[in-house]
Amino acid sequence: MDFQKEMTGFFMHSVCLPEKVMKHFLGFSGQLLELERQGGGGTWHVGLIGSGNKLILQPGWSTFAGANNISQNDLLHFKFMGESKFEVQIFDSTGYEKCIEESHKLEINIPAIKQELDDLSPNPRKCVAPYNEVIYQSRNMVLNAGQKRRAKQMASEVQARNPAFLTVIRRSNLTSKCNISIPIKFSAEHLPKETREMALHRPKKEMMWPVKYYYRKGHQSFEGTLWRKFVQENNLQEGDMCLFEMVKAARQIKFVVHISKAIPDHVG
């Protein structure tokens, strides 16, 4: 089954398979695929992961995209060659096929890609983490009965090995400062002691949001224009609950953000 994919959005990080062909490749989820440029232009290994009802090329994809000088609006044609191998043609926005330069043929760190694939791929043999076992929250956070039920539901979606922290969106998180504090214990045990860029991803969505993590002694947070963009594009409101599930990656710290929308006290 051949397919085409136009490069849009955050295509340098990951690419979703077209919906109409996904059923043909469900058996490849959690495996490394071999992508070969037509005419012997080089071979790359890229992991295919399942996320909700999507199949996503992610571990190793950024290396493939960079080595092949893939740009916005390029069109990629994937020809299935059998087993887990695809032959790939790359066309620019004007329809001309791109040729790979010798200097762009890179060695691929297959063990690192396999590790990232293992970390990102759902595994039916893994048990989800019981609530409060690996879910951190601020000491002063008090949840009502309804919020506890919502938190347990979100926690059931977290893989057992992935640490996560829970927060409830307050009005102060949405004001001009637009920031959200990260539990001190979570930061101390899992995050670096330096300010750096990280990434946020929503389940079942292809888009990835970069975000600035600020490290200060006694206070760590996501804040600034990048965090505001995530808030606005995901329509976060006061009372919404966010569970940030940390996933390991080869080069960048990433979080899958599970969101439970606020439930009104009175309906109708």
PDB file of C-alpha atoms in Angstrom:
ATOM      1  CA  MET A   1       0.000   0.000   0.000  1.00  0.00           C
ATOM      2  CA  ASP A   2       1.600   3.263  -1.167  1.00  0.00           C
ATOM      3  CA  PHE A   3       0.696   6.668   0.202  1.00  0.00           C
ATOM      4  CA  GLN A   4       1.614  10.343   0.010  1.00  0.00           C
ATOM      5  CA  LYS A   5       2.035  12.864   2.809  1.00  0.00           C
ATOM      6  CA  GLU A   6       2.391  16.638   2.588  1.00  0.00           C
ATOM      7  CA  MET A   7       4.746  18.193   5.132  1.00  0.00           C
ATOM      8  CA  THR A   8       2.844  20.698   7.261  1.00  0.00           C
ATOM      9  CA  GLY A   9       2.756  21.740  10.912  1.00  0.00           C
ATOM     10  CA  PHE A  10       5.516  20.271  13.115  1.00  0.00           C
ATOM     11  CA  PHE A  11       6.649  17.905  10.357  1.00  0.00           C
ATOM     12  CA  MET A  12      10.299  18.058  11.460  1.00  0.00           C
ATOM     13  CA  HIS A  13       9.392  16.304  14.717  1.00  0.00           C
ATOM     14  CA  SER A  14       6.870  13.681  13.646  1.00  0.00           C
ATOM     15  CA  VAL A  15       4.400  12.760  10.884  1.00  0.00           C
ATOM     16  CA  CYS A  16       1.053  10.952  11.067  1.00  0.00           C
ATOM     17  CA  LEU A  17       0.191   8.293   8.529  1.00  0.00           C
ATOM     18  CA  PRO A  18      -2.868   9.196   6.422  1.00  0.00           C
ATOM     19  CA  GLU A  19      -6.047   7.858   7.994  1.00  0.00           C
ATOM     20  CA  LYS A  20      -7.053   5.905   4.874  1.00  0.00           C
ATOM     21  CA  VAL A  21      -3.931   3.695   4.995  1.00  0.00           C
ATOM     22  CA  MET A  22      -3.527   3.209   8.744  1.00  0.00           C
ATOM     23  CA  LYS A  23      -5.461  -0.050   8.834  1.00  0.00           C
ATOM     24  CA  HIS A  24      -2.863  -1.604   6.525  1.00  0.00           C
ATOM     25  CA  PHE A  25       0.039  -0.819   8.901  1.00  0.00           C
ATOM     26  CA  LEU A  26      -1.445  -1.430  12.366  1.00  0.00           C
ATOM     27  CA  GLY A  27       0.803  -4.464  12.707  1.00  0.00           C
ATOM     28  CA  PHE A  28       3.896  -2.274  12.392  1.00  0.00           C
ATOM     29  CA  SER A  29       3.129  -0.173  15.488  1.00  0.00           C
ATOM     30  CA  GLY A  30       6.041  -0.289  17.915  1.00  0.00           C
ATOM     31  CA  GLN A  31       8.510  -1.349  15.210  1.00  0.00           C
ATOM     32  CA  LEU A  32      11.372   0.256  13.319  1.00  0.00           C
ATOM     33  CA  LEU A  33      10.668   0.985   9.668  1.00  0.00           C
ATOM     34  CA  GLU A  34      13.377   1.196   7.037  1.00  0.00           C
ATOM     35  CA  LEU A  35      13.096   4.274   4.822  1.00  0.00           C
ATOM     36  CA  GLU A  36      15.224   4.224   1.673  1.00  0.00           C
ATOM     37  CA  ARG A  37      15.599   7.056  -0.818  1.00  0.00           C
ATOM     38  CA  GLN A  38      14.822   5.985  -4.370  1.00  0.00           C
ATOM     39  CA  GLY A  39      17.943   5.231  -6.356  1.00  0.00           C
ATOM     40  CA  GLY A  40      20.096   4.225  -3.385  1.00  0.00           C
ATOM     41  CA  GLY A  41      20.257   7.681  -1.821  1.00  0.00           C
ATOM     42  CA  GLY A  42      20.589   6.350   1.714  1.00  0.00           C
ATOM     43  CA  THR A  43      18.675   4.332   4.307  1.00  0.00           C
ATOM     44  CA  TRP A  44      17.232   5.489   7.645  1.00  0.00           C
ATOM     45  CA  HIS A  45      15.441   3.714  10.482  1.00  0.00           C
ATOM     46  CA  VAL A  46      12.337   5.421  11.910  1.00  0.00           C
ATOM     47  CA  GLY A  47      10.018   4.144  14.642  1.00  0.00           C
ATOM     48  CA  LEU A  48       6.257   3.897  14.177  1.00  0.00           C
ATOM     49  CA  ILE A  49       4.197   4.490  17.327  1.00  0.00           C
ATOM     50  CA  GLY A  50       0.493   4.292  18.055  1.00  0.00           C
ATOM     51  CA  SER A  51      -1.194   7.223  19.810  1.00  0.00           C
ATOM     52  CA  GLY A  52      -4.939   6.931  20.249  1.00  0.00           C
ATOM     53  CA  ASN A  53      -6.339   6.268  16.797  1.00  0.00           C
ATOM     54  CA  LYS A  54      -3.228   7.509  14.975  1.00  0.00           C
ATOM     55  CA  LEU A  55       0.011   5.949  13.744  1.00  0.00           C
ATOM     56  CA  ILE A  56       2.951   8.337  13.968  1.00  0.00           C
ATOM     57  CA  LEU A  57       6.481   8.279  12.528  1.00  0.00           C
ATOM     58  CA  GLN A  58       8.519   9.784  15.361  1.00  0.00           C
ATOM     59  CA  PRO A  59      11.689   8.145  16.794  1.00  0.00           C
ATOM     60  CA  GLY A  60      14.412   8.857  14.229  1.00  0.00           C
ATOM     61  CA  TRP A  61      12.112  10.934  11.993  1.00  0.00           C
ATOM     62  CA  SER A  62      13.812  14.275  12.750  1.00  0.00           C
ATOM     63  CA  THR A  63      17.145  12.787  11.614  1.00  0.00           C
ATOM     64  CA  PHE A  64      15.582  11.527   8.397  1.00  0.00           C
ATOM     65  CA  ALA A  65      13.879  14.875   7.746  1.00  0.00           C
ATOM     66  CA  GLY A  66      17.049  16.873   8.421  1.00  0.00           C
ATOM     67  CA  ALA A  67      19.297  14.628   6.343  1.00  0.00           C
ATOM     68  CA  ASN A  68      16.948  14.872   3.390  1.00  0.00           C
ATOM     69  CA  ASN A  69      16.414  18.627   3.652  1.00  0.00           C
ATOM     70  CA  ILE A  70      12.643  18.256   3.972  1.00  0.00           C
ATOM     71  CA  SER A  71      10.846  21.599   3.922  1.00  0.00           C
ATOM     72  CA  GLN A  72       7.366  22.972   4.518  1.00  0.00           C
ATOM     73  CA  ASN A  73       4.854  21.822   1.857  1.00  0.00           C
ATOM     74  CA  ASP A  74       7.162  19.140   0.422  1.00  0.00           C
ATOM     75  CA  LEU A  75       5.280  16.052  -0.752  1.00  0.00           C
ATOM     76  CA  LEU A  76       6.654  12.641   0.215  1.00  0.00           C
ATOM     77  CA  HIS A  77       5.669   9.486  -1.654  1.00  0.00           C
ATOM     78  CA  PHE A  78       6.059   6.276   0.363  1.00  0.00           C
ATOM     79  CA  LYS A  79       6.197   3.052  -1.664  1.00  0.00           C
ATOM     80  CA  PHE A  80       5.786  -0.092   0.436  1.00  0.00           C
ATOM     81  CA  MET A  81       8.471  -2.625  -0.529  1.00  0.00           C
ATOM     82  CA  GLY A  82       7.434  -5.429   1.794  1.00  0.00           C
ATOM     83  CA  GLU A  83       8.245  -6.433   5.384  1.00  0.00           C
ATOM     84  CA  SER A  84       8.980  -3.050   7.071  1.00  0.00           C
ATOM     85  CA  LYS A  85      10.724  -1.281   4.191  1.00  0.00           C
ATOM     86  CA  PHE A  86       9.578   1.795   2.265  1.00  0.00           C
ATOM     87  CA  GLU A  87      11.096   3.579  -0.719  1.00  0.00           C
ATOM     88  CA  VAL A  88      10.664   7.335  -0.377  1.00  0.00           C
ATOM     89  CA  GLN A  89      10.530  10.024  -3.052  1.00  0.00           C
ATOM     90  CA  ILE A  90      10.586  13.689  -2.013  1.00  0.00           C
ATOM     91  CA  PHE A  91       9.081  16.445  -4.146  1.00  0.00           C
ATOM     92  CA  ASP A  92       9.272  20.172  -3.413  1.00  0.00           C
ATOM     93  CA  SER A  93       6.233  22.473  -3.516  1.00  0.00           C
ATOM     94  CA  THR A  94       6.690  23.030  -7.259  1.00  0.00           C
ATOM     95  CA  GLY A  95       6.622  19.303  -8.046  1.00  0.00           C
ATOM     96  CA  TYR A  96      10.347  18.760  -8.664  1.00  0.00           C
ATOM     97  CA  GLU A  97      11.952  15.716  -7.072  1.00  0.00           C
ATOM     98  CA  LYS A  98      14.692  16.455  -4.554  1.00  0.00           C
ATOM     99  CA  CYS A  99      18.019  14.662  -4.734  1.00  0.00           C
ATOM    100  CA  ILE A 100      20.061  13.831  -1.638  1.00  0.00           C
ATOM    101  CA  GLU A 101      23.586  15.205  -1.263  1.00  0.00           C
ATOM    102  CA  GLU A 102      26.355  12.844  -0.234  1.00  0.00           C
ATOM    103  CA  SER A 103      27.204  15.009   2.774  1.00  0.00           C
ATOM    104  CA  HIS A 104      23.693  14.427   4.129  1.00  0.00           C
ATOM    105  CA  LYS A 105      24.024  10.649   4.401  1.00  0.00           C
ATOM    106  CA  LEU A 106      24.266  10.239   8.163  1.00  0.00           C
ATOM    107  CA  GLU A 107      24.972   7.293  10.422  1.00  0.00           C
ATOM    108  CA  ILE A 108      21.902   6.414  12.481  1.00  0.00           C
ATOM    109  CA  ASN A 109      22.100   5.528  16.160  1.00  0.00           C
ATOM    110  CA  ILE A 110      19.733   2.559  15.960  1.00  0.00           C
ATOM    111  CA  PRO A 111      19.973   1.591  19.682  1.00  0.00           C
ATOM    112  CA  ALA A 112      18.944   5.122  20.706  1.00  0.00           C
ATOM    113  CA  ILE A 113      16.007   5.065  18.272  1.00  0.00           C
ATOM    114  CA  LYS A 114      14.915   1.643  19.581  1.00  0.00           C
ATOM    115  CA  GLN A 115      15.060   2.964  23.156  1.00  0.00           C
ATOM    116  CA  GLU A 116      12.932   5.995  22.283  1.00  0.00           C
ATOM    117  CA  LEU A 117      10.512   3.739  20.403  1.00  0.00           C
ATOM    118  CA  ASP A 118      10.179   1.510  23.471  1.00  0.00           C
ATOM    119  CA  ASP A 119       9.589   4.512  25.723  1.00  0.00           C
ATOM    120  CA  LEU A 120       6.926   6.051  23.474  1.00  0.00           C
ATOM    121  CA  SER A 121       5.077   2.943  22.318  1.00  0.00           C
ATOM    122  CA  PRO A 122       2.111   1.715  24.370  1.00  0.00           C
ATOM    123  CA  ASN A 123       2.692  -1.822  25.565  1.00  0.00           C
ATOM    124  CA  PRO A 124      -0.303  -3.961  26.511  1.00  0.00           C
ATOM    125  CA  ARG A 125       1.847  -5.847  29.011  1.00  0.00           C
ATOM    126  CA  LYS A 126       2.611  -2.665  30.949  1.00  0.00           C
ATOM    127  CA  CYS A 127       0.297  -1.832  33.821  1.00  0.00           C
ATOM    128  CA  VAL A 128      -0.896   1.708  34.282  1.00  0.00           C
ATOM    129  CA  ALA A 129       0.229   3.435  37.436  1.00  0.00           C
ATOM    130  CA  PRO A 130      -2.193   3.590  40.373  1.00  0.00           C
ATOM    131  CA  TYR A 131      -3.114   7.168  41.269  1.00  0.00           C
ATOM    132  CA  ASN A 132      -0.615   8.778  43.688  1.00  0.00           C
ATOM    133  CA  GLU A 133       2.102   6.156  43.029  1.00  0.00           C
ATOM    134  CA  VAL A 134       3.898   8.221  40.405  1.00  0.00           C
ATOM    135  CA  ILE A 135       1.567  11.242  40.228  1.00  0.00           C
ATOM    136  CA  TYR A 136       3.000  14.312  41.917  1.00  0.00           C
ATOM    137  CA  GLN A 137       1.012  17.336  43.028  1.00  0.00           C
ATOM    138  CA  SER A 138       1.655  20.479  45.058  1.00  0.00           C
ATOM    139  CA  ARG A 139       1.360  20.080  48.823  1.00  0.00           C
ATOM    140  CA  ASN A 140      -1.271  22.798  49.065  1.00  0.00           C
ATOM    141  CA  MET A 141      -3.509  21.266  46.371  1.00  0.00           C
ATOM    142  CA  VAL A 142      -6.826  20.069  47.773  1.00  0.00           C
ATOM    143  CA  LEU A 143      -9.133  18.153  45.427  1.00  0.00           C
ATOM    144  CA  ASN A 144     -12.849  17.684  45.905  1.00  0.00           C
ATOM    145  CA  ALA A 145     -14.529  14.337  45.284  1.00  0.00           C
ATOM    146  CA  GLY A 146     -15.295  15.104  41.646  1.00  0.00           C
ATOM    147  CA  GLN A 147     -11.749  16.241  40.946  1.00  0.00           C
ATOM    148  CA  LYS A 148     -10.367  13.090  42.569  1.00  0.00           C
ATOM    149  CA  ARG A 149     -12.484  10.937  40.253  1.00  0.00           C
ATOM    150  CA  ARG A 150     -11.287  12.919  37.235  1.00  0.00           C
ATOM    151  CA  ALA A 151      -7.670  12.647  38.411  1.00  0.00           C
ATOM    152  CA  LYS A 152      -7.929   8.855  38.767  1.00  0.00           C
ATOM    153  CA  GLN A 153      -9.389   8.608  35.273  1.00  0.00           C
ATOM    154  CA  MET A 154      -6.495  10.598  33.787  1.00  0.00           C
ATOM    155  CA  ALA A 155      -3.938   8.648  35.840  1.00  0.00           C
ATOM    156  CA  SER A 156      -5.248   5.403  34.331  1.00  0.00           C
ATOM    157  CA  GLU A 157      -3.859   6.593  30.978  1.00  0.00           C
ATOM    158  CA  VAL A 158      -0.291   7.032  32.316  1.00  0.00           C
ATOM    159  CA  GLN A 159       2.244   4.290  31.575  1.00  0.00           C
ATOM    160  CA  ALA A 160       3.664   2.735  34.742  1.00  0.00           C
ATOM    161  CA  ARG A 161       7.259   3.858  34.155  1.00  0.00           C
ATOM    162  CA  ASN A 162       6.391   7.474  33.372  1.00  0.00           C
ATOM    163  CA  PRO A 163       6.387  10.020  36.206  1.00  0.00           C
ATOM    164  CA  ALA A 164       3.694  12.661  36.011  1.00  0.00           C
ATOM    165  CA  PHE A 165       2.376  15.684  37.861  1.00  0.00           C
ATOM    166  CA  LEU A 166      -1.137  17.001  38.283  1.00  0.00           C
ATOM    167  CA  THR A 167      -2.319  20.581  38.371  1.00  0.00           C
ATOM    168  CA  VAL A 168      -5.658  22.385  38.430  1.00  0.00           C
ATOM    169  CA  ILE A 169      -5.815  25.530  36.311  1.00  0.00           C
ATOM    170  CA  ARG A 170      -6.440  28.622  38.430  1.00  0.00           C
ATOM    171  CA  ARG A 171      -7.387  32.095  37.317  1.00  0.00           C
ATOM    172  CA  SER A 172      -3.872  33.252  38.206  1.00  0.00           C
ATOM    173  CA  ASN A 173      -2.475  30.763  35.653  1.00  0.00           C
ATOM    174  CA  LEU A 174      -4.384  32.553  32.897  1.00  0.00           C
ATOM    175  CA  THR A 175      -3.580  36.174  33.732  1.00  0.00           C
ATOM    176  CA  SER A 176      -0.936  38.376  32.136  1.00  0.00           C
ATOM    177  CA  LYS A 177       1.902  36.349  33.695  1.00  0.00           C
ATOM    178  CA  CYS A 178       0.417  33.134  32.279  1.00  0.00           C
ATOM    179  CA  ASN A 179       2.509  30.520  34.049  1.00  0.00           C
ATOM    180  CA  ILE A 180       2.068  27.244  35.822  1.00  0.00           C
ATOM    181  CA  SER A 181       4.146  25.981  38.724  1.00  0.00           C
ATOM    182  CA  ILE A 182       5.657  22.501  38.727  1.00  0.00           C
ATOM    183  CA  PRO A 183       5.692  20.556  42.024  1.00  0.00           C
ATOM    184  CA  ILE A 184       9.076  21.024  43.673  1.00  0.00           C
ATOM    185  CA  LYS A 185       9.531  17.306  44.372  1.00  0.00           C
ATOM    186  CA  PHE A 186       8.818  16.403  40.739  1.00  0.00           C
ATOM    187  CA  SER A 187      11.365  18.958  39.506  1.00  0.00           C
ATOM    188  CA  ALA A 188      13.983  17.792  41.994  1.00  0.00           C
ATOM    189  CA  GLU A 189      13.637  14.127  41.049  1.00  0.00           C
ATOM    190  CA  HIS A 190      13.049  14.307  37.298  1.00  0.00           C
ATOM    191  CA  LEU A 191      14.001  17.644  35.753  1.00  0.00           C
ATOM    192  CA  PRO A 192      17.353  19.390  35.160  1.00  0.00           C
ATOM    193  CA  LYS A 193      18.539  22.256  37.326  1.00  0.00           C
ATOM    194  CA  GLU A 194      18.639  24.664  34.420  1.00  0.00           C
ATOM    195  CA  THR A 195      16.283  26.642  32.231  1.00  0.00           C
ATOM    196  CA  ARG A 196      15.669  24.941  28.886  1.00  0.00           C
ATOM    197  CA  GLU A 197      13.105  24.288  26.171  1.00  0.00           C
ATOM    198  CA  MET A 198      10.884  21.234  26.430  1.00  0.00           C
ATOM    199  CA  ALA A 199       7.916  19.981  24.400  1.00  0.00           C
ATOM    200  CA  LEU A 200       4.236  19.298  25.075  1.00  0.00           C
ATOM    201  CA  HIS A 201       2.076  16.835  23.155  1.00  0.00           C
ATOM    202  CA  ARG A 202      -1.643  16.043  23.397  1.00  0.00           C
ATOM    203  CA  PRO A 203      -2.883  12.450  23.082  1.00  0.00           C
ATOM    204  CA  LYS A 204      -4.405  11.692  19.671  1.00  0.00           C
ATOM    205  CA  LYS A 205      -3.037  14.931  18.226  1.00  0.00           C
ATOM    206  CA  GLU A 206      -0.165  15.311  15.790  1.00  0.00           C
ATOM    207  CA  MET A 207       0.871  18.810  16.872  1.00  0.00           C
ATOM    208  CA  MET A 208       3.760  19.400  19.265  1.00  0.00           C
ATOM    209  CA  TRP A 209       4.086  22.598  21.343  1.00  0.00           C
ATOM    210  CA  PRO A 210       7.530  23.830  22.436  1.00  0.00           C
ATOM    211  CA  VAL A 211       7.515  25.344  25.925  1.00  0.00           C
ATOM    212  CA  LYS A 212      10.104  27.098  28.108  1.00  0.00           C
ATOM    213  CA  TYR A 213      10.882  25.448  31.429  1.00  0.00           C
ATOM    214  CA  TYR A 214      12.275  27.930  33.955  1.00  0.00           C
ATOM    215  CA  TYR A 215      14.431  26.677  36.793  1.00  0.00           C
ATOM    216  CA  ARG A 216      14.798  28.917  39.837  1.00  0.00           C
ATOM    217  CA  LYS A 217      15.802  27.886  43.333  1.00  0.00           C
ATOM    218  CA  GLY A 218      12.607  26.947  45.125  1.00  0.00           C
ATOM    219  CA  HIS A 219      10.366  27.514  42.084  1.00  0.00           C
ATOM    220  CA  GLN A 220      10.106  25.846  38.696  1.00  0.00           C
ATOM    221  CA  SER A 221       7.502  26.608  36.060  1.00  0.00           C
ATOM    222  CA  PHE A 222       6.321  26.714  32.464  1.00  0.00           C
ATOM    223  CA  GLU A 223       5.760  30.311  31.446  1.00  0.00           C
ATOM    224  CA  GLY A 224       6.104  32.913  28.735  1.00  0.00           C
ATOM    225  CA  THR A 225       4.746  33.250  25.221  1.00  0.00           C
ATOM    226  CA  LEU A 226       5.216  29.557  24.347  1.00  0.00           C
ATOM    227  CA  TRP A 227       3.199  28.415  27.353  1.00  0.00           C
ATOM    228  CA  ARG A 228       0.530  31.051  26.554  1.00  0.00           C
ATOM    229  CA  LYS A 229       0.277  29.618  23.035  1.00  0.00           C
ATOM    230  CA  PHE A 230      -0.357  26.144  24.457  1.00  0.00           C
ATOM    231  CA  VAL A 231      -3.011  27.547  26.828  1.00  0.00           C
ATOM    232  CA  GLN A 232      -4.805  29.408  24.056  1.00  0.00           C
ATOM    233  CA  GLU A 233      -4.689  26.675  21.423  1.00  0.00           C
ATOM    234  CA  ASN A 234      -5.990  24.080  23.878  1.00  0.00           C
ATOM    235  CA  ASN A 235      -8.598  26.452  25.300  1.00  0.00           C
ATOM    236  CA  LEU A 236      -7.558  25.947  28.929  1.00  0.00           C
ATOM    237  CA  GLN A 237     -10.002  27.470  31.397  1.00  0.00           C
ATOM    238  CA  GLU A 238     -10.197  27.907  35.151  1.00  0.00           C
ATOM    239  CA  GLY A 239     -10.968  24.564  36.793  1.00  0.00           C
ATOM    240  CA  ASP A 240      -9.529  22.416  34.016  1.00  0.00           C
ATOM    241  CA  MET A 241      -7.214  19.657  35.248  1.00  0.00           C
ATOM    242  CA  CYS A 242      -3.933  18.888  33.489  1.00  0.00           C
ATOM    243  CA  LEU A 243      -1.848  15.769  33.991  1.00  0.00           C
ATOM    244  CA  PHE A 244       1.673  16.125  32.579  1.00  0.00           C
ATOM    245  CA  GLU A 245       3.105  12.688  31.757  1.00  0.00           C
ATOM    246  CA  MET A 246       6.864  12.782  31.222  1.00  0.00           C
ATOM    247  CA  VAL A 247       8.194  10.580  28.429  1.00  0.00           C
ATOM    248  CA  LYS A 248      11.860   9.910  27.817  1.00  0.00           C
ATOM    249  CA  ALA A 249      13.352  11.012  24.524  1.00  0.00           C
ATOM    250  CA  ALA A 250      16.847  10.909  23.082  1.00  0.00           C
ATOM    251  CA  ARG A 251      17.379  14.667  22.845  1.00  0.00           C
ATOM    252  CA  GLN A 252      14.506  16.566  24.464  1.00  0.00           C
ATOM    253  CA  ILE A 253      12.284  16.212  27.515  1.00  0.00           C
ATOM    254  CA  LYS A 254       8.675  15.768  26.437  1.00  0.00           C
ATOM    255  CA  PHE A 255       5.341  15.656  28.223  1.00  0.00           C
ATOM    256  CA  VAL A 256       2.071  14.122  27.105  1.00  0.00           C
ATOM    257  CA  VAL A 257      -0.590  16.456  28.518  1.00  0.00           C
ATOM    258  CA  HIS A 258      -3.897  14.831  29.522  1.00  0.00           C
ATOM    259  CA  ILE A 259      -6.667  17.412  30.014  1.00  0.00           C
ATOM    260  CA  SER A 260      -9.964  17.010  31.870  1.00  0.00           C
ATOM    261  CA  LYS A 261     -12.263  19.961  31.282  1.00  0.00           C
ATOM    262  CA  ALA A 262     -13.967  21.613  34.239  1.00  0.00           C
ATOM    263  CA  ILE A 263     -17.389  20.261  35.098  1.00  0.00           C
ATOM    264  CA  PRO A 264     -19.926  23.002  35.960  1.00  0.00           C
ATOM    265  CA  ASP A 265     -21.444  22.798  39.423  1.00  0.00           C
ATOM    266  CA  HIS A 266     -24.916  23.318  37.965  1.00  0.00           C
ATOM    267  CA  VAL A 267     -26.057  22.187  34.558  1.00  0.00           C
ATOM    268  CA  GLY A 268     -29.068  23.627  32.717  1.00  0.00           C
TER     269      GLY A 268
END
